[in-house]
Every structure is written in C-alpha cells, then in structure tokens.
C-alpha cells in the first residue's frame, strides 16, 4: 500500500458542508493571499446581487447576508479548525466574506466606493488594530470570525465618515 493511501485512510474525516462554507467553495485554497481573494469575490458577488435587488432594499439585504454568513461561518470554521488541527487556518476565508459584507451595507454601488470598502476592510483585517488581535484569541470559530467582523465594522465606520464628509469621492 502506498504512503498516500495510508495517509488518506488515517486522516480524520472532513465534514463536507463545513469545508465548503469555511473555504468559500475552495477560494481559501487560492494563493497567494486567500483572504484577499475571498474579499474580492465577495465584492464582485455583491455587485451581481445588486443588479437583481431593488435599490431600497440593498442595505437590508447586505446586513442579512452578513448576519447569515456570521451565523453559519462560526460553526463551519469551528469544525474545520478542529478537523485540521490548526487554530486559525489561513484557508478558512468565510470570515473575510462576513467582514467584507459589513462595509458593503453602506457602500453605494459605484466602483469607487466598492473599491474603497475593499481596501478599508483589507487594511483593517491585515493591521488588526485593537481590540481585533484580542478577538482573534477567542476560542474556535468565534475567534476566527469576530476579528474580521470587527475589521468590517471599522471599515464601515470609516466609509460612513467618507460618505458624510467627502461624498463626491
């Protein structure tokens, strides 16, 4: 028997739904920077969703998507972290999807604001200003998800300030 077959048999079983969600259907396996790819894909999918969603409901839809992604992302990322044996696996990117959706709640559907929401979220996610680093240390999927949710909230606040004081961006 080859080593690969023996390794596959001895490796723990993977929960398919959790791995599909946590890796955002495999985007977490892209490199380099799987979190950036997941954020970019989120913005692109949001833009597509806005094409078929009535304008008065966009903020509500974005908020609902963010809440749903958080709600399913916590158990999915918990399961994947446990099954992989890695505290915060880099290939788990559902947290970036949730975090990126948060500034999109306010972002006008214009390329400049979509790009700004992407840049702001990625900056806060990478830099992790206080208390985001502390949130990362929470157990399992809660820690995996909440630091990115916090980064999304920071991006939302900065975007709101830009919209208020520099609306002609």
mmCIF file of C-alpha atoms in Angstrom:
data_model
loop_
_atom_site.group_PDB
_atom_site.id
_atom_site.type_symbol
_atom_site.label_atom_id
_atom_site.label_comp_id
_atom_site.label_asym_id
_atom_site.label_seq_id
_atom_site.Cartn_x
_atom_site.Cartn_y
_atom_site.Cartn_z
ATOM 1 C CA UNK A 1 0.000 0.000 0.000
ATOM 2 C CA UNK A 2 1.358 3.429 -0.920
ATOM 3 C CA UNK A 3 2.030 6.074 1.723
ATOM 4 C CA UNK A 4 -0.567 8.432 0.250
ATOM 5 C CA UNK A 5 -3.343 5.857 0.564
ATOM 6 C CA UNK A 6 -2.310 5.072 4.140
ATOM 7 C CA UNK A 7 -2.248 8.794 4.994
ATOM 8 C CA UNK A 8 -5.676 9.319 3.450
ATOM 9 C CA UNK A 9 -7.141 6.450 5.457
ATOM 10 C CA UNK A 10 -5.615 7.643 8.727
ATOM 11 C CA UNK A 11 -6.549 11.307 8.251
ATOM 12 C CA UNK A 12 -9.663 12.456 10.090
ATOM 13 C CA UNK A 13 -12.911 12.617 8.177
ATOM 14 C CA UNK A 14 -13.829 16.008 6.791
ATOM 15 C CA UNK A 15 -17.273 17.468 7.177
ATOM 16 C CA UNK A 16 -18.075 18.436 3.587
ATOM 17 C CA UNK A 17 -20.556 21.231 4.312
ATOM 18 C CA UNK A 18 -18.203 22.873 6.805
ATOM 19 C CA UNK A 19 -15.189 22.733 4.480
ATOM 20 C CA UNK A 20 -17.225 24.082 1.555
ATOM 21 C CA UNK A 21 -18.503 27.006 3.625
ATOM 22 C CA UNK A 22 -15.286 27.733 5.523
ATOM 23 C CA UNK A 23 -13.180 27.794 2.336
ATOM 24 C CA UNK A 24 -15.897 29.720 0.452
ATOM 25 C CA UNK A 25 -16.253 26.892 -2.068
ATOM 26 C CA UNK A 26 -12.493 26.450 -2.358
ATOM 27 C CA UNK A 27 -11.456 30.100 -2.705
ATOM 28 C CA UNK A 28 -9.489 29.638 0.507
ATOM 29 C CA UNK A 29 -7.160 27.351 -1.434
ATOM 30 C CA UNK A 30 -6.162 30.136 -3.848
ATOM 31 C CA UNK A 31 -2.858 31.805 -3.309
ATOM 32 C CA UNK A 32 -1.228 33.978 -2.529
ATOM 33 C CA UNK A 33 -3.485 35.798 -0.098
ATOM 34 C CA UNK A 34 -6.627 33.665 0.091
ATOM 35 C CA UNK A 35 -8.315 36.251 2.323
ATOM 36 C CA UNK A 36 -7.835 38.916 -0.312
ATOM 37 C CA UNK A 37 -9.294 36.637 -2.984
ATOM 38 C CA UNK A 38 -12.312 35.908 -0.770
ATOM 39 C CA UNK A 39 -12.867 39.623 -0.101
ATOM 40 C CA UNK A 40 -12.598 40.445 -3.787
ATOM 41 C CA UNK A 41 -15.024 37.665 -4.710
ATOM 42 C CA UNK A 42 -17.433 38.949 -2.056
ATOM 43 C CA UNK A 43 -17.407 42.439 -3.572
ATOM 44 C CA UNK A 44 -17.953 41.005 -7.062
ATOM 45 C CA UNK A 45 -20.810 38.776 -5.890
ATOM 46 C CA UNK A 46 -22.363 41.711 -4.052
ATOM 47 C CA UNK A 47 -22.194 43.788 -7.224
ATOM 48 C CA UNK A 48 -24.021 40.983 -9.073
ATOM 49 C CA UNK A 49 -26.643 40.738 -6.316
ATOM 50 C CA UNK A 50 -27.270 44.489 -6.578
ATOM 51 C CA UNK A 51 -28.186 44.032 -10.239
ATOM 52 C CA UNK A 52 -31.261 41.982 -9.222
ATOM 53 C CA UNK A 53 -32.161 43.547 -5.860
ATOM 54 C CA UNK A 54 -34.425 46.595 -5.666
ATOM 55 C CA UNK A 55 -32.398 49.641 -4.560
ATOM 56 C CA UNK A 56 -34.494 50.450 -1.466
ATOM 57 C CA UNK A 57 -33.659 47.013 -0.025
ATOM 58 C CA UNK A 58 -29.899 46.859 -0.671
ATOM 59 C CA UNK A 59 -28.801 47.786 2.853
ATOM 60 C CA UNK A 60 -31.185 45.309 4.417
ATOM 61 C CA UNK A 61 -30.080 42.543 2.056
ATOM 62 C CA UNK A 62 -26.384 43.257 2.739
ATOM 63 C CA UNK A 63 -26.988 43.231 6.503
ATOM 64 C CA UNK A 64 -28.936 39.968 6.284
ATOM 65 C CA UNK A 65 -26.209 38.358 4.175
ATOM 66 C CA UNK A 66 -23.570 39.460 6.706
ATOM 67 C CA UNK A 67 -25.600 38.046 9.613
ATOM 68 C CA UNK A 68 -26.260 34.749 7.826
ATOM 69 C CA UNK A 69 -22.600 34.367 6.883
ATOM 70 C CA UNK A 70 -21.581 35.015 10.501
ATOM 71 C CA UNK A 71 -24.184 32.560 11.797
ATOM 72 C CA UNK A 72 -23.077 29.724 9.504
ATOM 73 C CA UNK A 73 -19.413 30.744 9.481
ATOM 74 C CA UNK A 74 -18.865 30.240 13.205
ATOM 75 C CA UNK A 75 -19.849 26.554 13.306
ATOM 76 C CA UNK A 76 -18.249 25.833 9.915
ATOM 77 C CA UNK A 77 -14.923 27.411 10.836
ATOM 78 C CA UNK A 78 -15.010 25.753 14.262
ATOM 79 C CA UNK A 79 -15.426 22.352 12.682
ATOM 80 C CA UNK A 80 -12.712 22.946 10.058
ATOM 81 C CA UNK A 81 -10.254 24.292 12.638
ATOM 82 C CA UNK A 82 -10.815 21.215 14.811
ATOM 83 C CA UNK A 83 -10.633 18.786 11.895
ATOM 84 C CA UNK A 84 -7.468 20.386 10.517
ATOM 85 C CA UNK A 85 -5.836 20.769 13.910
ATOM 86 C CA UNK A 86 -4.990 24.423 13.113
ATOM 87 C CA UNK A 87 -6.240 27.174 15.443
ATOM 88 C CA UNK A 88 -6.930 29.738 12.674
ATOM 89 C CA UNK A 89 -6.348 28.098 9.286
ATOM 90 C CA UNK A 90 -5.403 30.505 6.501
ATOM 91 C CA UNK A 91 -7.598 28.593 4.076
ATOM 92 C CA UNK A 92 -10.696 29.408 6.161
ATOM 93 C CA UNK A 93 -11.948 32.564 4.447
ATOM 94 C CA UNK A 94 -15.628 32.694 5.370
ATOM 95 C CA UNK A 95 -14.554 35.242 7.984
ATOM 96 C CA UNK A 96 -13.366 37.553 5.194
ATOM 97 C CA UNK A 97 -16.713 37.146 3.455
ATOM 98 C CA UNK A 98 -18.570 38.198 6.613
ATOM 99 C CA UNK A 99 -16.198 41.062 7.341
ATOM 100 C CA UNK A 100 -16.261 42.363 3.776
ATOM 101 C CA UNK A 101 -20.064 42.351 3.696
ATOM 102 C CA UNK A 102 -20.237 44.779 6.613
ATOM 103 C CA UNK A 103 -18.872 47.911 4.864
ATOM 104 C CA UNK A 104 -20.871 46.946 1.780
ATOM 105 C CA UNK A 105 -24.009 47.660 3.828
ATOM 106 C CA UNK A 106 -23.305 51.390 3.376
ATOM 107 C CA UNK A 107 -21.255 51.412 0.182
ATOM 108 C CA UNK A 108 -23.026 52.975 -2.785
ATOM 109 C CA UNK A 109 -22.917 50.588 -5.730
ATOM 110 C CA UNK A 110 -20.336 52.622 -7.609
ATOM 111 C CA UNK A 111 -16.932 51.170 -8.383
ATOM 112 C CA UNK A 112 -15.080 53.814 -6.322
ATOM 113 C CA UNK A 113 -16.992 53.009 -3.147
ATOM 114 C CA UNK A 114 -16.872 49.267 -3.711
ATOM 115 C CA UNK A 115 -13.100 49.543 -4.148
ATOM 116 C CA UNK A 116 -12.823 51.767 -1.067
ATOM 117 C CA UNK A 117 -14.809 49.281 1.035
ATOM 118 C CA UNK A 118 -12.490 46.505 -0.179
ATOM 119 C CA UNK A 119 -9.317 48.474 0.604
ATOM 120 C CA UNK A 120 -10.555 49.615 4.014
ATOM 121 C CA UNK A 121 -11.607 46.131 5.055
ATOM 122 C CA UNK A 122 -8.359 44.521 3.887
ATOM 123 C CA UNK A 123 -6.279 47.178 5.691
ATOM 124 C CA UNK A 124 -8.121 46.718 8.983
ATOM 125 C CA UNK A 125 -8.087 42.935 8.596
ATOM 126 C CA UNK A 126 -4.334 42.852 7.986
ATOM 127 C CA UNK A 127 -3.328 45.518 10.544
ATOM 128 C CA UNK A 128 -5.751 44.313 13.234
ATOM 129 C CA UNK A 129 -5.935 47.465 15.378
ATOM 130 C CA UNK A 130 -7.062 46.981 18.994
ATOM 131 C CA UNK A 131 -9.079 45.095 20.075
ATOM 132 C CA UNK A 132 -9.143 42.923 16.931
ATOM 133 C CA UNK A 133 -5.992 40.976 17.856
ATOM 134 C CA UNK A 134 -7.605 40.085 21.202
ATOM 135 C CA UNK A 135 -10.784 38.915 19.454
ATOM 136 C CA UNK A 136 -8.641 36.551 17.384
ATOM 137 C CA UNK A 137 -7.737 34.696 20.594
ATOM 138 C CA UNK A 138 -11.341 33.769 21.384
ATOM 139 C CA UNK A 139 -11.988 30.038 21.044
ATOM 140 C CA UNK A 140 -12.690 28.213 17.806
ATOM 141 C CA UNK A 141 -14.896 29.777 15.132
ATOM 142 C CA UNK A 142 -15.853 32.705 17.341
ATOM 143 C CA UNK A 143 -12.251 33.948 17.323
ATOM 144 C CA UNK A 144 -11.809 33.138 13.648
ATOM 145 C CA UNK A 145 -14.884 35.131 12.693
ATOM 146 C CA UNK A 146 -15.053 38.032 15.152
ATOM 147 C CA UNK A 147 -11.725 39.699 14.369
ATOM 148 C CA UNK A 148 -12.861 40.016 10.737
ATOM 149 C CA UNK A 149 -16.309 41.192 11.793
ATOM 150 C CA UNK A 150 -14.512 43.852 13.843
ATOM 151 C CA UNK A 151 -12.380 44.808 10.833
ATOM 152 C CA UNK A 152 -15.595 45.102 8.816
ATOM 153 C CA UNK A 153 -17.122 47.373 11.461
ATOM 154 C CA UNK A 154 -14.016 49.593 11.419
ATOM 155 C CA UNK A 155 -14.235 49.765 7.621
ATOM 156 C CA UNK A 156 -17.953 50.595 7.856
ATOM 157 C CA UNK A 157 -17.279 53.474 10.253
ATOM 158 C CA UNK A 158 -14.526 54.961 8.075
ATOM 159 C CA UNK A 159 -16.711 54.566 4.985
ATOM 160 C CA UNK A 160 -19.559 56.358 6.795
ATOM 161 C CA UNK A 161 -17.200 59.248 7.605
ATOM 162 C CA UNK A 162 -16.048 59.426 3.985
ATOM 163 C CA UNK A 163 -19.651 59.413 2.763
ATOM 164 C CA UNK A 164 -20.546 62.181 5.221
ATOM 165 C CA UNK A 165 -17.579 64.498 4.645
ATOM 166 C CA UNK A 166 -16.381 63.583 1.145
ATOM 167 C CA UNK A 167 -19.483 62.369 -0.734
ATOM 168 C CA UNK A 168 -18.130 63.338 -4.153
ATOM 169 C CA UNK A 169 -15.293 60.806 -3.974
#
